[in-house]
PDB file of N, CA and C in Angstrom:
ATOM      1  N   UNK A  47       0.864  -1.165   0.000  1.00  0.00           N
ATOM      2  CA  UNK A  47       0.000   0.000   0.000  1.00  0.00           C
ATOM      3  C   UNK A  47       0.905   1.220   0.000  1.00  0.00           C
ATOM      4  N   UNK A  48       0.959   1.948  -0.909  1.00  0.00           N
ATOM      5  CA  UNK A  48       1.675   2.984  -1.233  1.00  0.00           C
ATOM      6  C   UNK A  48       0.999   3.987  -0.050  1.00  0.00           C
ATOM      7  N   UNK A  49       1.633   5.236   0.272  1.00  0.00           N
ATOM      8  CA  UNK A  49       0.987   6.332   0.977  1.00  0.00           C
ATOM      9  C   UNK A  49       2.562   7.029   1.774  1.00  0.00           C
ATOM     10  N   UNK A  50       1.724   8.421   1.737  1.00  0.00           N
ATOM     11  CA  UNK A  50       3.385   9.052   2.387  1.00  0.00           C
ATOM     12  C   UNK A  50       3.898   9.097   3.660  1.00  0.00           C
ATOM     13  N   UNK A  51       4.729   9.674   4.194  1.00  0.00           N
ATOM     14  CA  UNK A  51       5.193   8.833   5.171  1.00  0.00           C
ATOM     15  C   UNK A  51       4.489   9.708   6.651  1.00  0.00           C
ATOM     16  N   UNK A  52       3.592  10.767   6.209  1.00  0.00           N
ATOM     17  CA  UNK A  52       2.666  11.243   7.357  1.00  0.00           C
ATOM     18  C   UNK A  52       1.038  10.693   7.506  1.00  0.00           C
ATOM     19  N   UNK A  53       0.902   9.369   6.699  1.00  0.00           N
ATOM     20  CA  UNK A  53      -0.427   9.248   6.835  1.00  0.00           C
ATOM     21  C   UNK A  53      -0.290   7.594   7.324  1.00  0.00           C
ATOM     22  N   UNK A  54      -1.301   7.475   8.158  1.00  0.00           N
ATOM     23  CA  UNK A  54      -1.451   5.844   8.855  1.00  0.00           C
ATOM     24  C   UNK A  54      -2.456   5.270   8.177  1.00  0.00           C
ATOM     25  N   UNK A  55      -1.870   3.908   8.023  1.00  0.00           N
ATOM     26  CA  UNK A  55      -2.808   3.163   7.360  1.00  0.00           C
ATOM     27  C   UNK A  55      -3.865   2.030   8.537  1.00  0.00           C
ATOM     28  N   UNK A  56      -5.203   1.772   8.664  1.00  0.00           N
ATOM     29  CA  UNK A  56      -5.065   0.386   9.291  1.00  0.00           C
ATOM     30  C   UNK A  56      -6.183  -0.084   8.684  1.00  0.00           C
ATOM     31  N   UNK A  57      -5.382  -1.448   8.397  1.00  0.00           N
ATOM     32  CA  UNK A  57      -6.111  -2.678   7.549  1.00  0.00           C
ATOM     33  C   UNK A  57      -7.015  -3.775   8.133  1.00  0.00           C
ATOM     34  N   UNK A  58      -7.910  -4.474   7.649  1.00  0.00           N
ATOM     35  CA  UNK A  58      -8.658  -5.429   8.121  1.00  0.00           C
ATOM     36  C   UNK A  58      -8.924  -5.919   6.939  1.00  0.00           C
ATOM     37  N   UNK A  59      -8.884  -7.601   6.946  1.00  0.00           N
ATOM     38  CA  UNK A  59      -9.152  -8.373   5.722  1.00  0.00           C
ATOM     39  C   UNK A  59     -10.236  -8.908   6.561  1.00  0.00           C
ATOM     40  N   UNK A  60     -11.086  -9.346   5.675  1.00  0.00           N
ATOM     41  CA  UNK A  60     -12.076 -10.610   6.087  1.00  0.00           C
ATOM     42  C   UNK A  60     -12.174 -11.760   4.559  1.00  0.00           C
ATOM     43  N   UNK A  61     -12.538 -12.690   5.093  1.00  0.00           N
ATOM     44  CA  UNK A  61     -12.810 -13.668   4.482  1.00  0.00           C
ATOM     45  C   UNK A  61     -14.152 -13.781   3.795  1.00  0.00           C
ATOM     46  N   UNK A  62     -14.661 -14.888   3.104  1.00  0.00           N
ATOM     47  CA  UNK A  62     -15.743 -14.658   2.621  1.00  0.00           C
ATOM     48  C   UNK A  62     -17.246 -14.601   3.331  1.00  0.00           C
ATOM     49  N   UNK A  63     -17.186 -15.215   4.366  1.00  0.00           N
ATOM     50  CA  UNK A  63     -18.118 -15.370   5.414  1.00  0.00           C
ATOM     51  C   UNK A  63     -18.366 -13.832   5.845  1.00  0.00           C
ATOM     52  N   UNK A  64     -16.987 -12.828   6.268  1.00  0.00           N
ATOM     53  CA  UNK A  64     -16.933 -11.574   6.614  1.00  0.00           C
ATOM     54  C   UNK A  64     -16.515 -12.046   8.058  1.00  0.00           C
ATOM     55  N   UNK A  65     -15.921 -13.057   8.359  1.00  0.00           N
ATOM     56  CA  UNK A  65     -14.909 -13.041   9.338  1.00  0.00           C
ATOM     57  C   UNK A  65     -13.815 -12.378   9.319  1.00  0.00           C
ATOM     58  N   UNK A  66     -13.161 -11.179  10.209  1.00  0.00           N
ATOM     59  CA  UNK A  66     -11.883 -10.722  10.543  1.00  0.00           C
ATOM     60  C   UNK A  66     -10.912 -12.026  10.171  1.00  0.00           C
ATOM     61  N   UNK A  67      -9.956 -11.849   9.244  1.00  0.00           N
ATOM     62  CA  UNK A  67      -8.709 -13.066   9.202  1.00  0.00           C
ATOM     63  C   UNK A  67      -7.181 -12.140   9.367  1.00  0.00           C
ATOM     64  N   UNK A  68      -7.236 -10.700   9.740  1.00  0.00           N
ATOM     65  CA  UNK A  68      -6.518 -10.280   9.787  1.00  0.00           C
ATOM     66  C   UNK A  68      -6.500  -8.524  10.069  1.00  0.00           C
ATOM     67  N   UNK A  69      -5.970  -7.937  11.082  1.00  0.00           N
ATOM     68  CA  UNK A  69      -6.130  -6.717  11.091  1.00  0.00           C
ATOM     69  C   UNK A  69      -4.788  -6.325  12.074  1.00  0.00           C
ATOM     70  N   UNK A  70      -4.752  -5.037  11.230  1.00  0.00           N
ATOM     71  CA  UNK A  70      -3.360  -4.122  11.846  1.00  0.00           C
ATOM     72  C   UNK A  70      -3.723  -2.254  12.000  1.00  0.00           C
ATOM     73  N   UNK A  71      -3.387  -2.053  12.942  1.00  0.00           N
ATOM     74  CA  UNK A  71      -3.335  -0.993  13.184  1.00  0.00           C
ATOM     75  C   UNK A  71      -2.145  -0.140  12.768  1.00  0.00           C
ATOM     76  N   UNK A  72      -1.581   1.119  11.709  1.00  0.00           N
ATOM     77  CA  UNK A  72      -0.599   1.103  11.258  1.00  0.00           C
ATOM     78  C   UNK A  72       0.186   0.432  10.855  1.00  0.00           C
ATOM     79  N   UNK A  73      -0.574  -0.338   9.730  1.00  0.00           N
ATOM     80  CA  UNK A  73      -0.150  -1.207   8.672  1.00  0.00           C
ATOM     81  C   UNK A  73       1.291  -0.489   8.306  1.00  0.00           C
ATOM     82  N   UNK A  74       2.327  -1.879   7.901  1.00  0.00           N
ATOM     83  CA  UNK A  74       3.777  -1.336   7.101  1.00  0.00           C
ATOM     84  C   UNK A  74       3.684  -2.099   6.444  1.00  0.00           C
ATOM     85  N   UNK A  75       2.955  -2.543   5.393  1.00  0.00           N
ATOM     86  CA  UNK A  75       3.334  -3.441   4.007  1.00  0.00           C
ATOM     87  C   UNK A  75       3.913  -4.988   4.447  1.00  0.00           C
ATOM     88  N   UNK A  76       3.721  -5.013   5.725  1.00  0.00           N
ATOM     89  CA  UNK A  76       4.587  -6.860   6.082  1.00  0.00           C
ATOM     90  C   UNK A  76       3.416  -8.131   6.178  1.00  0.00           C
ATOM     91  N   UNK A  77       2.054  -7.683   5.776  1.00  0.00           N
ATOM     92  CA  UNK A  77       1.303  -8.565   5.721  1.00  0.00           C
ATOM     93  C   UNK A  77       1.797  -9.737   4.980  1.00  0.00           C
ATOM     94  N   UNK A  78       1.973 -11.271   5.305  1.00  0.00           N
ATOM     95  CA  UNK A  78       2.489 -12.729   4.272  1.00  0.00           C
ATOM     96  C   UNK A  78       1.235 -13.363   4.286  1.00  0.00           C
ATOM     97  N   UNK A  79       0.286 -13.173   3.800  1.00  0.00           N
ATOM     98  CA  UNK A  79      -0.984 -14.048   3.933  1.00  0.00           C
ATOM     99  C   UNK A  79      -1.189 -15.162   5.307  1.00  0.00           C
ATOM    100  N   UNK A  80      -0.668 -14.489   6.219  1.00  0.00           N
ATOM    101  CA  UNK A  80      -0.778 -15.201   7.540  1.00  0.00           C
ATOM    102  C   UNK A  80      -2.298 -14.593   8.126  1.00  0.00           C
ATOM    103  N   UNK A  81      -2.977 -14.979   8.777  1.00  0.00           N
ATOM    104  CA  UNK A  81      -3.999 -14.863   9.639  1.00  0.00           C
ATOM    105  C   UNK A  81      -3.577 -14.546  10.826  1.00  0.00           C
ATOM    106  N   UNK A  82      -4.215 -13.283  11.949  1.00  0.00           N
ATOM    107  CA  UNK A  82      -3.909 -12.718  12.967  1.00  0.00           C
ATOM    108  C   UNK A  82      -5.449 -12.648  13.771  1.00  0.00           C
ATOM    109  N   UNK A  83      -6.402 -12.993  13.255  1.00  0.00           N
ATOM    110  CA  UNK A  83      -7.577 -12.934  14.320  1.00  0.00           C
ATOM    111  C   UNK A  83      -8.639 -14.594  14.175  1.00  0.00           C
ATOM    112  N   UNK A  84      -9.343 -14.279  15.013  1.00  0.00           N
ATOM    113  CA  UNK A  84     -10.437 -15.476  15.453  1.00  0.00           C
ATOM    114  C   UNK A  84      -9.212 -16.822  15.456  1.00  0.00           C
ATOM    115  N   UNK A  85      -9.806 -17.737  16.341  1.00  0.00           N
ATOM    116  CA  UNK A  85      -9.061 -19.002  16.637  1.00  0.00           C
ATOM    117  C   UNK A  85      -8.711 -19.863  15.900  1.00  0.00           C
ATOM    118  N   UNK A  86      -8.917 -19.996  14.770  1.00  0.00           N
ATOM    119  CA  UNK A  86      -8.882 -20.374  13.320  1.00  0.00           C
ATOM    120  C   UNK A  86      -8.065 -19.949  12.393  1.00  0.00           C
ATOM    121  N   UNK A  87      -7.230 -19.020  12.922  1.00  0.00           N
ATOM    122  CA  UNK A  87      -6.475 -18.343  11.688  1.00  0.00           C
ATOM    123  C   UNK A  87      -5.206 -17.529  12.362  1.00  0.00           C
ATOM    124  N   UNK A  88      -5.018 -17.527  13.690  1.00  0.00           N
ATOM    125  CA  UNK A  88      -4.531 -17.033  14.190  1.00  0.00           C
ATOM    126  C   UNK A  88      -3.000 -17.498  13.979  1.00  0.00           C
ATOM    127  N   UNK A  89      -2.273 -17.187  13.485  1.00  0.00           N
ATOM    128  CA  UNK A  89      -0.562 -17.326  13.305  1.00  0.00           C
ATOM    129  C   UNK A  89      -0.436 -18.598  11.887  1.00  0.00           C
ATOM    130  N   UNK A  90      -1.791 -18.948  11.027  1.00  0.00           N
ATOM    131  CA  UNK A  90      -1.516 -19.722  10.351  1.00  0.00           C
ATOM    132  C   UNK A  90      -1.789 -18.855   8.596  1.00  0.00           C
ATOM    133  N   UNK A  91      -1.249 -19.677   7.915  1.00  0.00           N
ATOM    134  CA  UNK A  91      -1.031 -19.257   6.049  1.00  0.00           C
ATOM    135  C   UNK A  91      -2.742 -19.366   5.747  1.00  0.00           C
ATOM    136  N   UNK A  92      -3.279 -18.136   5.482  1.00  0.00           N
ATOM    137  CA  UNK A  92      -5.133 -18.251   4.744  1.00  0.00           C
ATOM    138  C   UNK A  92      -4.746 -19.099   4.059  1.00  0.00           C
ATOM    139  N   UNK A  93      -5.996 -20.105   3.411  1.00  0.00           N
ATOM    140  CA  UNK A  93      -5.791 -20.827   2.555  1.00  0.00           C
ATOM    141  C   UNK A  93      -5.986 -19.549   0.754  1.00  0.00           C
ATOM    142  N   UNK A  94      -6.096 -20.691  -0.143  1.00  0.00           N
ATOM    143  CA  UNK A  94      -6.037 -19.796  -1.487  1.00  0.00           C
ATOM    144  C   UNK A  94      -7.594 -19.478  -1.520  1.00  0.00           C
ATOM    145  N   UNK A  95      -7.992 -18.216  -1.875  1.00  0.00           N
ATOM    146  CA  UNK A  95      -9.179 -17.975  -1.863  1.00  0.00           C
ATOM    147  C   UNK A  95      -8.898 -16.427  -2.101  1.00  0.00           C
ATOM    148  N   UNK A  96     -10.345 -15.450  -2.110  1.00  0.00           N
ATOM    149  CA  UNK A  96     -10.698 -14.634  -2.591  1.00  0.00           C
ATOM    150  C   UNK A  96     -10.915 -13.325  -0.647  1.00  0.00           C
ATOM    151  N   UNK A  97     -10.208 -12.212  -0.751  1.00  0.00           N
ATOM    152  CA  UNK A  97     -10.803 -11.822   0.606  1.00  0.00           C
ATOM    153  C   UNK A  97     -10.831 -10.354   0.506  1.00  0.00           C
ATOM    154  N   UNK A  98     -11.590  -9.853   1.164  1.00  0.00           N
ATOM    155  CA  UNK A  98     -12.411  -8.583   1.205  1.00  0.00           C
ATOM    156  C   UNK A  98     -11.751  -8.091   2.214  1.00  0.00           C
ATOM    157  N   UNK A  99     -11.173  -6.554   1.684  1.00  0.00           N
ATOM    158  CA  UNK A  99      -9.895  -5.527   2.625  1.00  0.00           C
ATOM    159  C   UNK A  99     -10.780  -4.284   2.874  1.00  0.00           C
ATOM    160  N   UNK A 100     -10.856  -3.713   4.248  1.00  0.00           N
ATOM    161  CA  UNK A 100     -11.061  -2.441   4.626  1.00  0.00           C
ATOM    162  C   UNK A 100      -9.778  -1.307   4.830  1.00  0.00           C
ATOM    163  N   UNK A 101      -9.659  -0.397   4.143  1.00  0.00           N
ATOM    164  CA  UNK A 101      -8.262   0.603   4.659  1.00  0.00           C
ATOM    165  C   UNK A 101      -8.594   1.579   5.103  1.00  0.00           C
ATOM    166  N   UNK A 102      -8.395   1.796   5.939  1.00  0.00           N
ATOM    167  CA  UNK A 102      -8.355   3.765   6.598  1.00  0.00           C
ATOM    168  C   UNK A 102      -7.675   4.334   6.804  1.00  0.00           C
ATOM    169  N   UNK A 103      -7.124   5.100   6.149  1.00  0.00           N
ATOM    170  CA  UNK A 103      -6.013   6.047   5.996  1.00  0.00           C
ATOM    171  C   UNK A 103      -6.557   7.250   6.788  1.00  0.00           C
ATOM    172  N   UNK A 104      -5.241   7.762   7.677  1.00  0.00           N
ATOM    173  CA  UNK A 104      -5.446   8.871   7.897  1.00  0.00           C
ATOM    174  C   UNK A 104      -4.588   9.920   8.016  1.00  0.00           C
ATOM    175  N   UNK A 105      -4.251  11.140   7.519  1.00  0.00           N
ATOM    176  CA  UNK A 105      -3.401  12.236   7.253  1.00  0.00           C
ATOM    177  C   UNK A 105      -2.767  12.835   8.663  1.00  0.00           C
ATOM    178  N   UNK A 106      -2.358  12.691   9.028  1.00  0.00           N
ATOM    179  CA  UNK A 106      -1.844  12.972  10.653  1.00  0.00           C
ATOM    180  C   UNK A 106      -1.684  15.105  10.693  1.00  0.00           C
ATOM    181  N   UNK A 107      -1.013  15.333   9.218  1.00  0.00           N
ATOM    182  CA  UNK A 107      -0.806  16.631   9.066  1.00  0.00           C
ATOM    183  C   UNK A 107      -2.063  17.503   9.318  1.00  0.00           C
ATOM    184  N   UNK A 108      -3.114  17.037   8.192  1.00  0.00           N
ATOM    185  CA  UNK A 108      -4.809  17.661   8.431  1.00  0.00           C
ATOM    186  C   UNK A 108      -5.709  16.477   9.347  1.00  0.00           C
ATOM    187  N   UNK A 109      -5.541  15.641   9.664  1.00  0.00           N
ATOM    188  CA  UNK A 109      -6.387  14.766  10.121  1.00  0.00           C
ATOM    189  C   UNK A 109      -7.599  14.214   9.543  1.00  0.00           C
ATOM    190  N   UNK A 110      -7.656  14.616   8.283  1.00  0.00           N
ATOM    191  CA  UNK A 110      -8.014  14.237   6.991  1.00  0.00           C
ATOM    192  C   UNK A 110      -8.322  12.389   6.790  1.00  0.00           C
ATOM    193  N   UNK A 111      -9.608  11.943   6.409  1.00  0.00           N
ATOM    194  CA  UNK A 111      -9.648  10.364   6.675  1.00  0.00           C
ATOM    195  C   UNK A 111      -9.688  10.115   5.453  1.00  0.00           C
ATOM    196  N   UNK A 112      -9.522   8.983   5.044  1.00  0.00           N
ATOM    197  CA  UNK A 112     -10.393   8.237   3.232  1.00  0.00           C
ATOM    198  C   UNK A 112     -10.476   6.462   4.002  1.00  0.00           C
ATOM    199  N   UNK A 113     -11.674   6.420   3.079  1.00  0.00           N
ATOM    200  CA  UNK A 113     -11.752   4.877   3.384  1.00  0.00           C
ATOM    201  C   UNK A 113     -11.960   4.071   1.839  1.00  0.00           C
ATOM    202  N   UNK A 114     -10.892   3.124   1.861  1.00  0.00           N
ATOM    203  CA  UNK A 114     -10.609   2.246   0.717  1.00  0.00           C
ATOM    204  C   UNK A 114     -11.415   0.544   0.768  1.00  0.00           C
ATOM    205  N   UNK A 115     -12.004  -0.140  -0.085  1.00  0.00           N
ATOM    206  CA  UNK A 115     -12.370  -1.106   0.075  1.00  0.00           C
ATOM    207  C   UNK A 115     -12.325  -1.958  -1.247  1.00  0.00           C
ATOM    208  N   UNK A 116     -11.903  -3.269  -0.735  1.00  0.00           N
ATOM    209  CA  UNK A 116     -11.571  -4.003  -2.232  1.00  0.00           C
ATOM    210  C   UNK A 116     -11.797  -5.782  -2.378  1.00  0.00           C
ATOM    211  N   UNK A 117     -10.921  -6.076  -3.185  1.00  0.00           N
ATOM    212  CA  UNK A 117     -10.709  -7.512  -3.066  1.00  0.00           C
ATOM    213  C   UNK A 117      -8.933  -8.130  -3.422  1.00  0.00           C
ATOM    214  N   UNK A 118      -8.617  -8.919  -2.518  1.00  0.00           N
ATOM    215  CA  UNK A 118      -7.396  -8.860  -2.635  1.00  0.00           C
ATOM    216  C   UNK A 118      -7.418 -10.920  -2.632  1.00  0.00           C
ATOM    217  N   UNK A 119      -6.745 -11.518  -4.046  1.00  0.00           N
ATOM    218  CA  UNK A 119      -6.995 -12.781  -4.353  1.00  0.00           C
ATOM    219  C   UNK A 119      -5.648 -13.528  -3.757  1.00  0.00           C
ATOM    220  N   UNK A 120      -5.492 -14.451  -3.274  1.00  0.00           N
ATOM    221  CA  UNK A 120      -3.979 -15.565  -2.121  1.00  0.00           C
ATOM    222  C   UNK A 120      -4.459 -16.630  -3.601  1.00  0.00           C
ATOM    223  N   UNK A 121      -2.979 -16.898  -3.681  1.00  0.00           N
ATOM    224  CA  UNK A 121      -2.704 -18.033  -4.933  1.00  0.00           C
ATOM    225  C   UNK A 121      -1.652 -18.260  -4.673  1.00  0.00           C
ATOM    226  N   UNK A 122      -1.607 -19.476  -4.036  1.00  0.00           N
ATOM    227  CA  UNK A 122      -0.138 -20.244  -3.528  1.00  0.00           C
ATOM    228  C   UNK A 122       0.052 -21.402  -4.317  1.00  0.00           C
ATOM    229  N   UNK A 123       1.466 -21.603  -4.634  1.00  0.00           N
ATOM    230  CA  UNK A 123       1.754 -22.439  -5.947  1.00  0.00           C
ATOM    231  C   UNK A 123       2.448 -23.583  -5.418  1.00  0.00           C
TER     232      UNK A 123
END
């Protein structure tokens, strides 16, 4: 996730259900398709599948918000 170096990012993936499989508060780009939430996913590789990202950026200079939302596809070979 590109962005400059005065604005915070924090991420949340969910899965297809819309289970949390992952969330960071001041995201730095080190996400490895590991899972960090619910008991199920916690310190292990998502499997290959399709998952739905929330971003909130926020400008620390103006305090300025944007909210980003997408789909981000895991294809392990």
């Amino acid at each position: 996730i590109r962005h400059s170096a005065n604005v915070t990012i924090d991420l949340q993936v969910f899965n297809r259900w819309g289970n949390a499989v992952y969330t960071s508060k001041k995201y730095d780009n080190n996400w490895n398709g590991a899972g960090n939430q619910g008991t199920s996913f916690i310190g292990t590789q998502l499997p290959d599948g399709t998952y739905y990202y929330v971003i909130n950026a926020t400008d620390a200079t103006n305090g300025k918000q944007a909210r980003y939302v997408g789909f981000v596809m895991i294809k392990r070979q």
